[in-house]
XYZ file of C-alpha atoms in Angstrom:
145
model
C 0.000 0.000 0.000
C 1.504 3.687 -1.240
C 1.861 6.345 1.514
C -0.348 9.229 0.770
C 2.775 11.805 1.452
C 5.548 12.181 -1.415
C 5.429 8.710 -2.848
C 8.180 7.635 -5.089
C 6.200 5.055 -6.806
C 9.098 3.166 -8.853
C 12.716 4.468 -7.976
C 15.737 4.653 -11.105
C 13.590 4.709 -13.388
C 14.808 4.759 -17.227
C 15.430 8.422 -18.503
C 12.940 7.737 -21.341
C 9.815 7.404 -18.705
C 7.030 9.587 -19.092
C 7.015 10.986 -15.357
C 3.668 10.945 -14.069
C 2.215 12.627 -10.694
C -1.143 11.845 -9.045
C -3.007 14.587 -7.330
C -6.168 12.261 -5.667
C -7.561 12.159 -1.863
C -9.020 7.977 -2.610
C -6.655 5.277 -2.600
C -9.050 3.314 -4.829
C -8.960 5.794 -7.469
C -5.341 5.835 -6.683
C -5.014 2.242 -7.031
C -7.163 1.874 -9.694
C -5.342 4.590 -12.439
C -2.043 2.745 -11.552
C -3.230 -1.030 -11.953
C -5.172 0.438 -15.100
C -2.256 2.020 -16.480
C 0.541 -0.169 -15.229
C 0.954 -1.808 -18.535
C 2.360 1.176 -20.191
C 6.218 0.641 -20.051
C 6.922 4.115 -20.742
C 4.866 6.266 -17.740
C 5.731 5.883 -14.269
C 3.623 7.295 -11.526
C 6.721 9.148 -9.977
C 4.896 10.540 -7.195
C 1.199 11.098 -5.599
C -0.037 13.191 -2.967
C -3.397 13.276 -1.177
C -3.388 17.375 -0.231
C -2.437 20.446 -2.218
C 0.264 20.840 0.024
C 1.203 17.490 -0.490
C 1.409 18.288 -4.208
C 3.140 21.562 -3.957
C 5.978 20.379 -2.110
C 6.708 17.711 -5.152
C 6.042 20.136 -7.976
C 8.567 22.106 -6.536
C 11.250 19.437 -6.138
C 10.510 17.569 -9.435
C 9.208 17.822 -12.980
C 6.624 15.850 -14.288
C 5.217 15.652 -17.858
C 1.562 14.718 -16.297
C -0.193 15.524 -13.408
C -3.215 13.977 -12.870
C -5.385 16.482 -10.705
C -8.483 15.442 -8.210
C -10.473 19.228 -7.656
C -11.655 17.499 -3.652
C -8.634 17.019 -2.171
C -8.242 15.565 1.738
C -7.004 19.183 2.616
C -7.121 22.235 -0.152
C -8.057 21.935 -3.623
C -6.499 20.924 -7.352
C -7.581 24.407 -7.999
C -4.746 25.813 -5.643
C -2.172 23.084 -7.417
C -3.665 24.256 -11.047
C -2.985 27.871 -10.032
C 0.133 27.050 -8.948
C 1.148 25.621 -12.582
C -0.750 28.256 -14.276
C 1.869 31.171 -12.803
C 5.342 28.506 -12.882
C 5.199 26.812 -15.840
C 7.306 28.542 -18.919
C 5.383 26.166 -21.177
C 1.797 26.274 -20.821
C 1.732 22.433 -22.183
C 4.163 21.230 -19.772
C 2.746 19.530 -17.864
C -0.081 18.341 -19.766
C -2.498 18.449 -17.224
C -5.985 16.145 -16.604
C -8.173 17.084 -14.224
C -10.312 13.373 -12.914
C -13.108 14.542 -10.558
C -16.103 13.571 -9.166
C -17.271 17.585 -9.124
C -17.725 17.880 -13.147
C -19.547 20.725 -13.260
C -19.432 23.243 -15.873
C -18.503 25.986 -13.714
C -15.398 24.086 -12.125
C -14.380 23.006 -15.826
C -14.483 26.817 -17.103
C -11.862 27.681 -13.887
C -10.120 24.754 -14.742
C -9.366 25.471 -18.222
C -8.801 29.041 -17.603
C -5.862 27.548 -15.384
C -4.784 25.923 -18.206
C -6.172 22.417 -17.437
C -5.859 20.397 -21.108
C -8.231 17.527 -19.911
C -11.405 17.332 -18.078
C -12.839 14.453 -16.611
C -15.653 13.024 -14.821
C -14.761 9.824 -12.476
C -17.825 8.322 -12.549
C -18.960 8.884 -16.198
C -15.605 9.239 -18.409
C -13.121 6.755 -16.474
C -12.217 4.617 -19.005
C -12.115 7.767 -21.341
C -9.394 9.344 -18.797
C -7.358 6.375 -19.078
C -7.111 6.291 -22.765
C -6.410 10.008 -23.116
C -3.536 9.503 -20.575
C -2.072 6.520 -22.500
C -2.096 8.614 -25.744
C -0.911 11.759 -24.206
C 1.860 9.663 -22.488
C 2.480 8.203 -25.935
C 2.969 11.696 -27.457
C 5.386 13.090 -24.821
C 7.184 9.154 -24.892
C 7.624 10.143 -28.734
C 9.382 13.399 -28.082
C 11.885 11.756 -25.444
């Protein structure tokens, strides 16, 4: 079972690893994007957190080329970690960033998006939908390493 603080998920990794970080408060939906997506050679889950803060401390130690954002977090919102990437990231595509939430409403989307969210996602309806759009954005930035 992963610790909900500043996981290292697999450790020396190849270079050539799409780096992945999960931003989600449930350990099933934690468990259940890695087991779906564990067959993908090239993305690692690198880290996950459970809290903003949580998050914030790892986006400012380590670069990832996905973050996978929950808006209902355990304590603070994805909103606070979207902002945060909104006003540090050069590259407004880097990370690519999916937001997976159970609060899909269109209001949360538009501040999302403003933020510079590239995927929008709801759990319960668009799962499997979430897991395919990772693979082939993982697949894209694989391509480019």
């Amino acid at each position: 079972m992963m610790s909900e603080t500043q996981t290292t998920i697999r450790e020396g990794v190849a270079t050539d690893t799409v780096r992945v970080m999960l931003i989600e408060d449930s350990e099933v939906i934690r468990e259940a994007l890695i087991d779906a997506l564990a067959g993908t050679e090239y993305i690692v889950f690198a880290a996950t957190a459970a809290t903003a803060e949580e998050a914030l401390q790892q986006l400012q130690q380590q670069h990832f080329g996905l973050v996978v954002v929950d808006l209902e977090l355990r304590v603070g919102t994805g909103f606070e970690v979207l902002r945060y990437l909104a006003q540090t990231s050069p590259d407004p595509r880097d990370p690519v960033r999916v937001v997976l939430t159970n609060h899909a409403f269109p209001i949360y989307e538009q501040r999302a998006r403003a933020l510079g969210v590239d995927y929008f996602f709801d759990k319960s309806l668009h799962f499997e939908e979430a897991i395919q759009t990772i693979e082939n954005e993982a697949a894209r930035l694989h391509a480019q390493l």
